[in-house]
mmCIF file with all atom_site columns, C-alpha atoms in Angstrom:
data_model
loop_
_atom_site.group_PDB
_atom_site.id
_atom_site.type_symbol
_atom_site.label_atom_id
_atom_site.label_alt_id
_atom_site.label_comp_id
_atom_site.label_asym_id
_atom_site.label_entity_id
_atom_site.label_seq_id
_atom_site.pdbx_PDB_ins_code
_atom_site.Cartn_x
_atom_site.Cartn_y
_atom_site.Cartn_z
_atom_site.occupancy
_atom_site.B_iso_or_equiv
_atom_site.pdbx_formal_charge
_atom_site.auth_seq_id
_atom_site.auth_comp_id
_atom_site.auth_asym_id
_atom_site.auth_atom_id
_atom_site.pdbx_PDB_model_num
ATOM 1   C CA . ASP A 1 1   ? 2.498   -8.304  -22.236 1.00 0.00 ? 1   ASP A CA 1
ATOM 2   C CA . ILE A 1 2   ? -0.092  -7.161  -19.690 1.00 0.00 ? 2   ILE A CA 1
ATOM 3   C CA . GLN A 1 3   ? -3.472  -8.912  -19.895 1.00 0.00 ? 3   GLN A CA 1
ATOM 4   C CA . MET A 1 4   ? -6.627  -7.061  -18.856 1.00 0.00 ? 4   MET A CA 1
ATOM 5   C CA . THR A 1 5   ? -9.757  -8.920  -17.720 1.00 0.00 ? 5   THR A CA 1
ATOM 6   C CA . GLN A 1 6   ? -13.124 -7.211  -17.329 1.00 0.00 ? 6   GLN A CA 1
ATOM 7   C CA . SER A 1 7   ? -16.264 -8.435  -15.608 1.00 0.00 ? 7   SER A CA 1
ATOM 8   C CA . PRO A 1 8   ? -19.079 -8.819  -16.218 1.00 0.00 ? 8   PRO A CA 1
ATOM 9   C CA . SER A 1 9   ? -19.087 -9.036  -20.023 1.00 0.00 ? 9   SER A CA 1
ATOM 10  C CA . THR A 1 10  ? -22.745 -7.966  -20.078 1.00 0.00 ? 10  THR A CA 1
ATOM 11  C CA . LEU A 1 11  ? -24.714 -6.041  -17.496 1.00 0.00 ? 11  LEU A CA 1
ATOM 12  C CA . SER A 1 12  ? -28.483 -5.497  -17.571 1.00 0.00 ? 12  SER A CA 1
ATOM 13  C CA . ALA A 1 13  ? -29.659 -2.517  -15.559 1.00 0.00 ? 13  ALA A CA 1
ATOM 14  C CA . SER A 1 14  ? -32.403 0.086   -15.305 1.00 0.00 ? 14  SER A CA 1
ATOM 15  C CA . VAL A 1 15  ? -32.274 3.858   -15.461 1.00 0.00 ? 15  VAL A CA 1
ATOM 16  C CA . GLY A 1 16  ? -31.315 5.137   -12.010 1.00 0.00 ? 16  GLY A CA 1
ATOM 17  C CA . ASP A 1 17  ? -29.380 2.011   -10.999 1.00 0.00 ? 17  ASP A CA 1
ATOM 18  C CA . ARG A 1 18  ? -25.883 2.151   -9.538  1.00 0.00 ? 18  ARG A CA 1
ATOM 19  C CA . VAL A 1 19  ? -23.594 -0.080  -11.590 1.00 0.00 ? 19  VAL A CA 1
ATOM 20  C CA . SER A 1 20  ? -19.983 -1.171  -11.229 1.00 0.00 ? 20  SER A CA 1
ATOM 21  C CA . ILE A 1 21  ? -17.575 -2.772  -13.673 1.00 0.00 ? 21  ILE A CA 1
ATOM 22  C CA . THR A 1 22  ? -14.380 -4.497  -12.561 1.00 0.00 ? 22  THR A CA 1
ATOM 23  C CA . CYS A 1 23  ? -11.072 -4.668  -14.384 1.00 0.00 ? 23  CYS A CA 1
ATOM 24  C CA . ARG A 1 24  ? -8.110  -6.830  -13.377 1.00 0.00 ? 24  ARG A CA 1
ATOM 25  C CA . ALA A 1 25  ? -4.583  -6.543  -14.739 1.00 0.00 ? 25  ALA A CA 1
ATOM 26  C CA . SER A 1 26  ? -2.078  -9.387  -14.921 1.00 0.00 ? 26  SER A CA 1
ATOM 27  C CA . GLN A 1 27  ? 0.485   -7.148  -13.198 1.00 0.00 ? 27  GLN A CA 1
ATOM 28  C CA . ASP A 1 28  ? 0.615   -3.840  -11.362 1.00 0.00 ? 28  ASP A CA 1
ATOM 29  C CA . VAL A 1 29  ? -0.341  -0.990  -13.741 1.00 0.00 ? 29  VAL A CA 1
ATOM 30  C CA . SER A 1 30  ? -1.253  1.579   -11.110 1.00 0.00 ? 30  SER A CA 1
ATOM 31  C CA . PRO A 1 31  ? -2.121  4.382   -11.654 1.00 0.00 ? 31  PRO A CA 1
ATOM 32  C CA . TRP A 1 32  ? -2.082  4.104   -15.462 1.00 0.00 ? 32  TRP A CA 1
ATOM 33  C CA . LEU A 1 33  ? -5.596  2.799   -16.003 1.00 0.00 ? 33  LEU A CA 1
ATOM 34  C CA . ALA A 1 34  ? -8.246  4.433   -18.213 1.00 0.00 ? 34  ALA A CA 1
ATOM 35  C CA . TRP A 1 35  ? -11.913 3.754   -18.973 1.00 0.00 ? 35  TRP A CA 1
ATOM 36  C CA . TYR A 1 36  ? -13.585 4.337   -22.344 1.00 0.00 ? 36  TYR A CA 1
ATOM 37  C CA . GLN A 1 37  ? -17.203 4.427   -23.481 1.00 0.00 ? 37  GLN A CA 1
ATOM 38  C CA . HIS A 1 38  ? -18.013 3.122   -26.954 1.00 0.00 ? 38  HIS A CA 1
ATOM 39  C CA . LYS A 1 39  ? -21.322 3.369   -28.775 1.00 0.00 ? 39  LYS A CA 1
ATOM 40  C CA . PRO A 1 40  ? -22.028 1.606   -32.106 1.00 0.00 ? 40  PRO A CA 1
ATOM 41  C CA . GLY A 1 41  ? -20.899 3.630   -35.116 1.00 0.00 ? 41  GLY A CA 1
ATOM 42  C CA . LYS A 1 42  ? -19.163 6.246   -32.984 1.00 0.00 ? 42  LYS A CA 1
ATOM 43  C CA . ALA A 1 43  ? -15.614 6.891   -31.853 1.00 0.00 ? 43  ALA A CA 1
ATOM 44  C CA . PRO A 1 44  ? -14.695 5.646   -28.372 1.00 0.00 ? 44  PRO A CA 1
ATOM 45  C CA . LYS A 1 45  ? -14.495 8.347   -25.724 1.00 0.00 ? 45  LYS A CA 1
ATOM 46  C CA . VAL A 1 46  ? -12.228 8.495   -22.690 1.00 0.00 ? 46  VAL A CA 1
ATOM 47  C CA . LEU A 1 47  ? -14.154 8.856   -19.416 1.00 0.00 ? 47  LEU A CA 1
ATOM 48  C CA . ILE A 1 48  ? -11.568 8.293   -16.696 1.00 0.00 ? 48  ILE A CA 1
ATOM 49  C CA . TYR A 1 49  ? -7.768  8.401   -16.786 1.00 0.00 ? 49  TYR A CA 1
ATOM 50  C CA . LYS A 1 50  ? -5.046  7.752   -14.218 1.00 0.00 ? 50  LYS A CA 1
ATOM 51  C CA . THR A 1 51  ? -7.458  5.437   -12.360 1.00 0.00 ? 51  THR A CA 1
ATOM 52  C CA . SER A 1 52  ? -9.780  8.121   -10.993 1.00 0.00 ? 52  SER A CA 1
ATOM 53  C CA . ASP A 1 53  ? -9.375  11.426  -12.855 1.00 0.00 ? 53  ASP A CA 1
ATOM 54  C CA . LEU A 1 54  ? -12.526 12.498  -14.697 1.00 0.00 ? 54  LEU A CA 1
ATOM 55  C CA . GLU A 1 55  ? -12.008 13.665  -18.281 1.00 0.00 ? 55  GLU A CA 1
ATOM 56  C CA . SER A 1 56  ? -13.248 17.187  -18.930 1.00 0.00 ? 56  SER A CA 1
ATOM 57  C CA . GLY A 1 57  ? -16.933 17.261  -19.834 1.00 0.00 ? 57  GLY A CA 1
ATOM 58  C CA . VAL A 1 58  ? -17.717 13.797  -18.453 1.00 0.00 ? 58  VAL A CA 1
ATOM 59  C CA . PRO A 1 59  ? -20.639 13.769  -15.993 1.00 0.00 ? 59  PRO A CA 1
ATOM 60  C CA . SER A 1 60  ? -19.763 13.357  -12.325 1.00 0.00 ? 60  SER A CA 1
ATOM 61  C CA . ARG A 1 61  ? -21.925 10.224  -12.042 1.00 0.00 ? 61  ARG A CA 1
ATOM 62  C CA . PHE A 1 62  ? -18.917 8.399   -13.509 1.00 0.00 ? 62  PHE A CA 1
ATOM 63  C CA . SER A 1 63  ? -16.098 7.556   -11.115 1.00 0.00 ? 63  SER A CA 1
ATOM 64  C CA . GLY A 1 64  ? -13.063 5.318   -11.060 1.00 0.00 ? 64  GLY A CA 1
ATOM 65  C CA . SER A 1 65  ? -11.150 3.667   -8.253  1.00 0.00 ? 65  SER A CA 1
ATOM 66  C CA . GLY A 1 66  ? -8.608  0.982   -7.532  1.00 0.00 ? 66  GLY A CA 1
ATOM 67  C CA . SER A 1 67  ? -4.913  0.293   -7.330  1.00 0.00 ? 67  SER A CA 1
ATOM 68  C CA . GLY A 1 68  ? -2.326  -2.305  -8.195  1.00 0.00 ? 68  GLY A CA 1
ATOM 69  C CA . THR A 1 69  ? -4.138  -4.838  -10.331 1.00 0.00 ? 69  THR A CA 1
ATOM 70  C CA . GLU A 1 70  ? -7.829  -4.240  -9.455  1.00 0.00 ? 70  GLU A CA 1
ATOM 71  C CA . PHE A 1 71  ? -9.881  -1.312  -10.709 1.00 0.00 ? 71  PHE A CA 1
ATOM 72  C CA . THR A 1 72  ? -13.543 -0.327  -10.798 1.00 0.00 ? 72  THR A CA 1
ATOM 73  C CA . LEU A 1 73  ? -15.701 1.974   -12.898 1.00 0.00 ? 73  LEU A CA 1
ATOM 74  C CA . THR A 1 74  ? -18.894 3.062   -11.136 1.00 0.00 ? 74  THR A CA 1
ATOM 75  C CA . ILE A 1 75  ? -21.896 4.872   -12.598 1.00 0.00 ? 75  ILE A CA 1
ATOM 76  C CA . SER A 1 76  ? -23.835 6.250   -9.632  1.00 0.00 ? 76  SER A CA 1
ATOM 77  C CA . SER A 1 77  ? -27.208 6.651   -11.368 1.00 0.00 ? 77  SER A CA 1
ATOM 78  C CA . LEU A 1 78  ? -27.506 5.129   -14.828 1.00 0.00 ? 78  LEU A CA 1
ATOM 79  C CA . GLN A 1 79  ? -28.928 7.465   -17.470 1.00 0.00 ? 79  GLN A CA 1
ATOM 80  C CA . PRO A 1 80  ? -30.398 6.599   -20.897 1.00 0.00 ? 80  PRO A CA 1
ATOM 81  C CA . ASP A 1 81  ? -27.292 7.977   -22.631 1.00 0.00 ? 81  ASP A CA 1
ATOM 82  C CA . ASP A 1 82  ? -25.069 5.568   -20.669 1.00 0.00 ? 82  ASP A CA 1
ATOM 83  C CA . PHE A 1 83  ? -26.153 2.381   -22.422 1.00 0.00 ? 83  PHE A CA 1
ATOM 84  C CA . ALA A 1 84  ? -22.974 1.476   -24.285 1.00 0.00 ? 84  ALA A CA 1
ATOM 85  C CA . THR A 1 85  ? -19.905 -0.756  -24.091 1.00 0.00 ? 85  THR A CA 1
ATOM 86  C CA . TYR A 1 86  ? -17.172 0.148   -21.607 1.00 0.00 ? 86  TYR A CA 1
ATOM 87  C CA . TYR A 1 87  ? -13.501 -0.798  -21.842 1.00 0.00 ? 87  TYR A CA 1
ATOM 88  C CA . CYS A 1 88  ? -10.665 -0.524  -19.386 1.00 0.00 ? 88  CYS A CA 1
ATOM 89  C CA . GLN A 1 89  ? -7.166  0.003   -20.754 1.00 0.00 ? 89  GLN A CA 1
ATOM 90  C CA . GLN A 1 90  ? -3.725  -0.005  -19.210 1.00 0.00 ? 90  GLN A CA 1
ATOM 91  C CA . TYR A 1 91  ? -1.188  2.517   -20.403 1.00 0.00 ? 91  TYR A CA 1
ATOM 92  C CA . ASN A 1 92  ? 1.617   1.619   -18.046 1.00 0.00 ? 92  ASN A CA 1
ATOM 93  C CA . SER A 1 93  ? 3.757   0.433   -20.926 1.00 0.00 ? 93  SER A CA 1
ATOM 94  C CA . TYR A 1 94  ? 3.711   -0.507  -24.574 1.00 0.00 ? 94  TYR A CA 1
ATOM 95  C CA . SER A 1 95  ? 2.128   -2.665  -25.694 1.00 0.00 ? 95  SER A CA 1
ATOM 96  C CA . LEU A 1 96  ? -1.104  -1.022  -24.598 1.00 0.00 ? 96  LEU A CA 1
ATOM 97  C CA . SER A 1 97  ? -3.961  -3.408  -23.810 1.00 0.00 ? 97  SER A CA 1
ATOM 98  C CA . PHE A 1 98  ? -7.716  -3.289  -23.333 1.00 0.00 ? 98  PHE A CA 1
ATOM 99  C CA . GLY A 1 99  ? -10.132 -5.372  -21.342 1.00 0.00 ? 99  GLY A CA 1
ATOM 100 C CA . GLY A 1 100 ? -12.655 -7.411  -23.284 1.00 0.00 ? 100 GLY A CA 1
ATOM 101 C CA . GLY A 1 101 ? -15.441 -4.880  -22.750 1.00 0.00 ? 101 GLY A CA 1
ATOM 102 C CA . THR A 1 102 ? -18.659 -4.698  -20.713 1.00 0.00 ? 102 THR A CA 1
ATOM 103 C CA . LYS A 1 103 ? -21.896 -4.090  -22.565 1.00 0.00 ? 103 LYS A CA 1
ATOM 104 C CA . VAL A 1 104 ? -24.409 -2.194  -20.428 1.00 0.00 ? 104 VAL A CA 1
ATOM 105 C CA . GLU A 1 105 ? -27.917 -3.054  -21.609 1.00 0.00 ? 105 GLU A CA 1
ATOM 106 C CA . ILE A 1 106 ? -31.382 -1.853  -20.696 1.00 0.00 ? 106 ILE A CA 1
ATOM 107 C CA . LYS A 1 107 ? -33.148 -4.236  -18.312 1.00 0.00 ? 107 LYS A CA 1
ATOM 108 C CA . GLU B 2 1   ? -11.488 21.162  -32.493 1.00 0.00 ? 1   GLU B CA 1
ATOM 109 C CA . VAL B 2 2   ? -9.437  18.002  -32.940 1.00 0.00 ? 2   VAL B CA 1
ATOM 110 C CA . GLN B 2 3   ? -10.184 16.208  -36.202 1.00 0.00 ? 3   GLN B CA 1
ATOM 111 C CA . LEU B 2 4   ? -8.725  12.869  -37.261 1.00 0.00 ? 4   LEU B CA 1
ATOM 112 C CA . LEU B 2 5   ? -9.771  11.720  -40.715 1.00 0.00 ? 5   LEU B CA 1
ATOM 113 C CA . GLU B 2 6   ? -8.847  8.174   -41.681 1.00 0.00 ? 6   GLU B CA 1
ATOM 114 C CA . SER B 2 7   ? -8.723  6.990   -45.280 1.00 0.00 ? 7   SER B CA 1
ATOM 115 C CA . GLY B 2 8   ? -7.394  4.097   -47.327 1.00 0.00 ? 8   GLY B CA 1
ATOM 116 C CA . GLY B 2 9   ? -9.600  1.296   -46.075 1.00 0.00 ? 9   GLY B CA 1
ATOM 117 C CA . GLY B 2 10  ? -11.297 -1.162  -48.381 1.00 0.00 ? 10  GLY B CA 1
ATOM 118 C CA . LEU B 2 11  ? -11.419 -4.747  -49.605 1.00 0.00 ? 11  LEU B CA 1
ATOM 119 C CA . VAL B 2 12  ? -8.120  -6.573  -50.099 1.00 0.00 ? 12  VAL B CA 1
ATOM 120 C CA . GLN B 2 13  ? -7.248  -10.194 -50.754 1.00 0.00 ? 13  GLN B CA 1
ATOM 121 C CA . PRO B 2 14  ? -5.362  -12.308 -48.206 1.00 0.00 ? 14  PRO B CA 1
ATOM 122 C CA . GLY B 2 15  ? -1.643  -11.712 -48.569 1.00 0.00 ? 15  GLY B CA 1
ATOM 123 C CA . GLY B 2 16  ? -2.229  -8.255  -50.007 1.00 0.00 ? 16  GLY B CA 1
ATOM 124 C CA . SER B 2 17  ? -1.199  -4.815  -48.815 1.00 0.00 ? 17  SER B CA 1
ATOM 125 C CA . LEU B 2 18  ? -2.971  -1.601  -47.884 1.00 0.00 ? 18  LEU B CA 1
ATOM 126 C CA . ARG B 2 19  ? -1.839  1.770   -46.552 1.00 0.00 ? 19  ARG B CA 1
ATOM 127 C CA . LEU B 2 20  ? -4.066  3.700   -44.196 1.00 0.00 ? 20  LEU B CA 1
ATOM 128 C CA . SER B 2 21  ? -3.688  7.457   -43.753 1.00 0.00 ? 21  SER B CA 1
ATOM 129 C CA . CYS B 2 22  ? -4.912  9.738   -40.993 1.00 0.00 ? 22  CYS B CA 1
ATOM 130 C CA . ALA B 2 23  ? -5.024  13.480  -41.619 1.00 0.00 ? 23  ALA B CA 1
ATOM 131 C CA . ALA B 2 24  ? -4.961  15.443  -38.371 1.00 0.00 ? 24  ALA B CA 1
ATOM 132 C CA . SER B 2 25  ? -6.078  19.001  -37.684 1.00 0.00 ? 25  SER B CA 1
ATOM 133 C CA . GLY B 2 26  ? -7.091  21.234  -34.805 1.00 0.00 ? 26  GLY B CA 1
ATOM 134 C CA . PHE B 2 27  ? -3.972  20.650  -32.682 1.00 0.00 ? 27  PHE B CA 1
ATOM 135 C CA . THR B 2 28  ? -0.184  20.896  -32.816 1.00 0.00 ? 28  THR B CA 1
ATOM 136 C CA . PHE B 2 29  ? 0.435   17.562  -34.481 1.00 0.00 ? 29  PHE B CA 1
ATOM 137 C CA . ASN B 2 30  ? 4.196   17.315  -33.975 1.00 0.00 ? 30  ASN B CA 1
ATOM 138 C CA . ILE B 2 31  ? 4.048   17.249  -30.173 1.00 0.00 ? 31  ILE B CA 1
ATOM 139 C CA . TYR B 2 32  ? 1.704   14.278  -29.807 1.00 0.00 ? 32  TYR B CA 1
ATOM 140 C CA . ALA B 2 33  ? 2.165   10.544  -30.120 1.00 0.00 ? 33  ALA B CA 1
ATOM 141 C CA . MET B 2 34  ? -0.210  8.854   -32.520 1.00 0.00 ? 34  MET B CA 1
ATOM 142 C CA . ASN B 2 35  ? -1.735  5.389   -32.495 1.00 0.00 ? 35  ASN B CA 1
ATOM 143 C CA . TRP B 2 36  ? -3.822  2.954   -34.491 1.00 0.00 ? 36  TRP B CA 1
ATOM 144 C CA . VAL B 2 37  ? -6.444  0.880   -32.676 1.00 0.00 ? 37  VAL B CA 1
ATOM 145 C CA . ARG B 2 38  ? -8.739  -1.648  -34.343 1.00 0.00 ? 38  ARG B CA 1
ATOM 146 C CA . GLN B 2 39  ? -12.020 -3.407  -33.679 1.00 0.00 ? 39  GLN B CA 1
ATOM 147 C CA . ALA B 2 40  ? -12.839 -6.637  -35.495 1.00 0.00 ? 40  ALA B CA 1
ATOM 148 C CA . PRO B 2 41  ? -16.521 -7.369  -36.180 1.00 0.00 ? 41  PRO B CA 1
ATOM 149 C CA . GLY B 2 42  ? -18.249 -8.329  -32.939 1.00 0.00 ? 42  GLY B CA 1
ATOM 150 C CA . LYS B 2 43  ? -15.007 -8.054  -30.959 1.00 0.00 ? 43  LYS B CA 1
ATOM 151 C CA . GLY B 2 44  ? -13.419 -5.584  -28.559 1.00 0.00 ? 44  GLY B CA 1
ATOM 152 C CA . LEU B 2 45  ? -10.796 -2.907  -29.032 1.00 0.00 ? 45  LEU B CA 1
ATOM 153 C CA . GLU B 2 46  ? -7.213  -3.916  -29.840 1.00 0.00 ? 46  GLU B CA 1
ATOM 154 C CA . TRP B 2 47  ? -4.268  -1.521  -29.842 1.00 0.00 ? 47  TRP B CA 1
ATOM 155 C CA . VAL B 2 48  ? -2.200  -1.990  -33.003 1.00 0.00 ? 48  VAL B CA 1
ATOM 156 C CA . SER B 2 49  ? 0.641   0.519   -33.245 1.00 0.00 ? 49  SER B CA 1
ATOM 157 C CA . ALA B 2 50  ? 2.065   3.730   -31.817 1.00 0.00 ? 50  ALA B CA 1
ATOM 158 C CA . ILE B 2 51  ? 4.614   6.314   -32.900 1.00 0.00 ? 51  ILE B CA 1
ATOM 159 C CA . THR B 2 52  ? 6.219   9.022   -30.801 1.00 0.00 ? 52  THR B CA 1
ATOM 160 C CA . SER B 2 53  ? 5.834   12.713  -31.627 1.00 0.00 ? 53  SER B CA 1
ATOM 161 C CA . SER B 2 54  ? 9.122   12.923  -33.520 1.00 0.00 ? 54  SER B CA 1
ATOM 162 C CA . GLY B 2 55  ? 8.713   9.551   -35.168 1.00 0.00 ? 55  GLY B CA 1
ATOM 163 C CA . GLY B 2 56  ? 11.885  8.400   -33.456 1.00 0.00 ? 56  GLY B CA 1
ATOM 164 C CA . ALA B 2 57  ? 10.279  5.370   -31.839 1.00 0.00 ? 57  ALA B CA 1
ATOM 165 C CA . THR B 2 58  ? 7.544   3.002   -32.956 1.00 0.00 ? 58  THR B CA 1
ATOM 166 C CA . TYR B 2 59  ? 5.708   0.193   -31.215 1.00 0.00 ? 59  TYR B CA 1
ATOM 167 C CA . HIS B 2 60  ? 3.566   -2.614  -32.586 1.00 0.00 ? 60  HIS B CA 1
ATOM 168 C CA . ALA B 2 61  ? 1.337   -5.295  -31.118 1.00 0.00 ? 61  ALA B CA 1
ATOM 169 C CA . ASP B 2 62  ? 2.721   -8.826  -31.397 1.00 0.00 ? 62  ASP B CA 1
ATOM 170 C CA . SER B 2 63  ? -0.207  -9.722  -33.681 1.00 0.00 ? 63  SER B CA 1
ATOM 171 C CA . VAL B 2 64  ? 1.041   -7.324  -36.391 1.00 0.00 ? 64  VAL B CA 1
ATOM 172 C CA . LYS B 2 65  ? 4.782   -7.142  -35.720 1.00 0.00 ? 65  LYS B CA 1
ATOM 173 C CA . GLY B 2 66  ? 6.785   -7.689  -38.880 1.00 0.00 ? 66  GLY B CA 1
ATOM 174 C CA . ARG B 2 67  ? 3.727   -7.075  -41.100 1.00 0.00 ? 67  ARG B CA 1
ATOM 175 C CA . PHE B 2 68  ? 2.527   -3.559  -40.191 1.00 0.00 ? 68  PHE B CA 1
ATOM 176 C CA . THR B 2 69  ? 4.575   -0.362  -40.038 1.00 0.00 ? 69  THR B CA 1
ATOM 177 C CA . ILE B 2 70  ? 3.465   2.940   -38.535 1.00 0.00 ? 70  ILE B CA 1
ATOM 178 C CA . SER B 2 71  ? 5.027   6.191   -39.763 1.00 0.00 ? 71  SER B CA 1
ATOM 179 C CA . ARG B 2 72  ? 4.269   9.900   -39.764 1.00 0.00 ? 72  ARG B CA 1
ATOM 180 C CA . ASP B 2 73  ? 4.960   13.026  -41.768 1.00 0.00 ? 73  ASP B CA 1
ATOM 181 C CA . ASN B 2 74  ? 4.879   16.015  -39.437 1.00 0.00 ? 74  ASN B CA 1
ATOM 182 C CA . SER B 2 75  ? 5.057   18.427  -42.385 1.00 0.00 ? 75  SER B CA 1
ATOM 183 C CA . LYS B 2 76  ? 1.739   17.019  -43.616 1.00 0.00 ? 76  LYS B CA 1
ATOM 184 C CA . ASN B 2 77  ? 0.109   16.403  -40.203 1.00 0.00 ? 77  ASN B CA 1
ATOM 185 C CA . THR B 2 78  ? -0.461  12.818  -41.274 1.00 0.00 ? 78  THR B CA 1
ATOM 186 C CA . VAL B 2 79  ? 0.145   9.404   -39.765 1.00 0.00 ? 79  VAL B CA 1
ATOM 187 C CA . TYR B 2 80  ? 0.207   6.208   -41.809 1.00 0.00 ? 80  TYR B CA 1
ATOM 188 C CA . LEU B 2 81  ? -0.198  2.491   -41.274 1.00 0.00 ? 81  LEU B CA 1
ATOM 189 C CA . GLN B 2 82  ? 1.384   0.288   -43.923 1.00 0.00 ? 82  GLN B CA 1
ATOM 190 C CA . MET B 2 83  ? -0.208  -3.147  -43.730 1.00 0.00 ? 83  MET B CA 1
ATOM 191 C CA . ASN B 2 84  ? 1.433   -6.061  -45.562 1.00 0.00 ? 84  ASN B CA 1
ATOM 192 C CA . SER B 2 85  ? 0.739   -9.807  -45.665 1.00 0.00 ? 85  SER B CA 1
ATOM 193 C CA . LEU B 2 86  ? -2.850  -9.166  -44.647 1.00 0.00 ? 86  LEU B CA 1
ATOM 194 C CA . ARG B 2 87  ? -4.884  -11.971 -43.115 1.00 0.00 ? 87  ARG B CA 1
ATOM 195 C CA . ALA B 2 88  ? -8.608  -12.534 -42.633 1.00 0.00 ? 88  ALA B CA 1
ATOM 196 C CA . GLU B 2 89  ? -8.160  -11.803 -38.923 1.00 0.00 ? 89  GLU B CA 1
ATOM 197 C CA . ASP B 2 90  ? -6.958  -8.282  -39.766 1.00 0.00 ? 90  ASP B CA 1
ATOM 198 C CA . THR B 2 91  ? -10.505 -7.443  -40.890 1.00 0.00 ? 91  THR B CA 1
ATOM 199 C CA . ALA B 2 92  ? -11.592 -4.592  -38.637 1.00 0.00 ? 92  ALA B CA 1
ATOM 200 C CA . VAL B 2 93  ? -12.440 -0.945  -38.289 1.00 0.00 ? 93  VAL B CA 1
ATOM 201 C CA . TYR B 2 94  ? -9.143  0.888   -37.819 1.00 0.00 ? 94  TYR B CA 1
ATOM 202 C CA . TYR B 2 95  ? -9.159  4.009   -35.666 1.00 0.00 ? 95  TYR B CA 1
ATOM 203 C CA . CYS B 2 96  ? -6.532  6.741   -35.686 1.00 0.00 ? 96  CYS B CA 1
ATOM 204 C CA . VAL B 2 97  ? -5.990  7.951   -32.126 1.00 0.00 ? 97  VAL B CA 1
ATOM 205 C CA . LYS B 2 98  ? -4.145  10.942  -30.708 1.00 0.00 ? 98  LYS B CA 1
ATOM 206 C CA . GLY B 2 99  ? -2.132  10.131  -27.613 1.00 0.00 ? 99  GLY B CA 1
ATOM 207 C CA . ASN B 2 100 ? -1.233  12.173  -24.580 1.00 0.00 ? 100 ASN B CA 1
ATOM 208 C CA . GLY B 2 101 ? 1.790   10.127  -23.657 1.00 0.00 ? 101 GLY B CA 1
ATOM 209 C CA . GLN B 2 102 ? 0.297   6.655   -23.775 1.00 0.00 ? 102 GLN B CA 1
ATOM 210 C CA . LEU B 2 103 ? -3.267  7.754   -22.952 1.00 0.00 ? 103 LEU B CA 1
ATOM 211 C CA . LEU B 2 104 ? -5.583  7.562   -25.984 1.00 0.00 ? 104 LEU B CA 1
ATOM 212 C CA . ILE B 2 105 ? -7.384  10.877  -25.850 1.00 0.00 ? 105 ILE B CA 1
ATOM 213 C CA . ASP B 2 106 ? -8.965  11.672  -29.236 1.00 0.00 ? 106 ASP B CA 1
ATOM 214 C CA . TRP B 2 107 ? -10.272 9.147   -31.727 1.00 0.00 ? 107 TRP B CA 1
ATOM 215 C CA . GLY B 2 108 ? -11.203 9.343   -35.402 1.00 0.00 ? 108 GLY B CA 1
ATOM 216 C CA . GLN B 2 109 ? -14.369 7.798   -36.801 1.00 0.00 ? 109 GLN B CA 1
ATOM 217 C CA . GLY B 2 110 ? -12.517 4.808   -38.243 1.00 0.00 ? 110 GLY B CA 1
ATOM 218 C CA . THR B 2 111 ? -12.000 3.173   -41.635 1.00 0.00 ? 111 THR B CA 1
ATOM 219 C CA . LEU B 2 112 ? -13.045 -0.383  -42.479 1.00 0.00 ? 112 LEU B CA 1
ATOM 220 C CA . VAL B 2 113 ? -10.517 -2.887  -43.761 1.00 0.00 ? 113 VAL B CA 1
ATOM 221 C CA . THR B 2 114 ? -11.877 -6.163  -45.115 1.00 0.00 ? 114 THR B CA 1
ATOM 222 C CA . VAL B 2 115 ? -9.504  -8.991  -45.957 1.00 0.00 ? 115 VAL B CA 1
ATOM 223 C CA . SER B 2 116 ? -11.292 -11.561 -48.080 1.00 0.00 ? 116 SER B CA 1
ATOM 224 C CA . SER B 2 117 ? -10.971 -13.448 -51.337 1.00 0.00 ? 117 SER B CA 1
#
C-alpha cells in the first residue's frame, strides 16, 4: 500500500500570509494526487485534483504542484475562511490513502 | 445538487454488527463509483471501501478486510456498508463519498459509529 506523509502537522499563520504544505508518497503516484479542505462538523471538500487542477468554485489563491513522490499545496494569501485542516490523498490505485493532515491555525 | 444522506450509525458493542446506508440523489447514481471514508475522534481521514458503478468490483482497506462489505442497489440509488466483528478502533464518523473514478468528489455529512461496551 502507498503511504502518504504530510508536513507540517500544524501551521500557525496570519491572514495574508503565503503558506505551503508538503506531501510525500512512498512511491510514484503522479499525477493522481488531490488536496482536500476539512472544517469541523462539515464534509471535506476537494480543492485540487490531478496534482494541479483547481476544482470548480475553488478560489485561485489555492494552487497545487509537484510530481513523482513530492507534492505541494500553496495558499497565496491566507483568508479567514481558510483556517481548516488540509489532507493530501493519492488516487493512483486502490487502496486509496490520505496524508495525516495539516491543521492551519490563526497565529 | 448532489445529496448523500448517511444513516444507520449508532452505539454497538464490541463484536457486534451494524449496516450503514447512504441514499444518493441529484446525479445519475449508476455511473459513479461510491466509497466510504471514516474519521476516528481526533484522527485524520481513512479510506475504508469502494465499489464500482455496476457493483462488479469492490475494494476494502486492510484494516477492515474480511469484516466489512460494501454493496449497492442501483434501483434504489443506495450504497451500503455492512460492518461485522466491530472493534473499538472502528469508532468514527463514516462518510459516504461519490467518486469520479478514484477521485473523491462529493461527500455526505457523515454518520457516527461508536463501538463500546
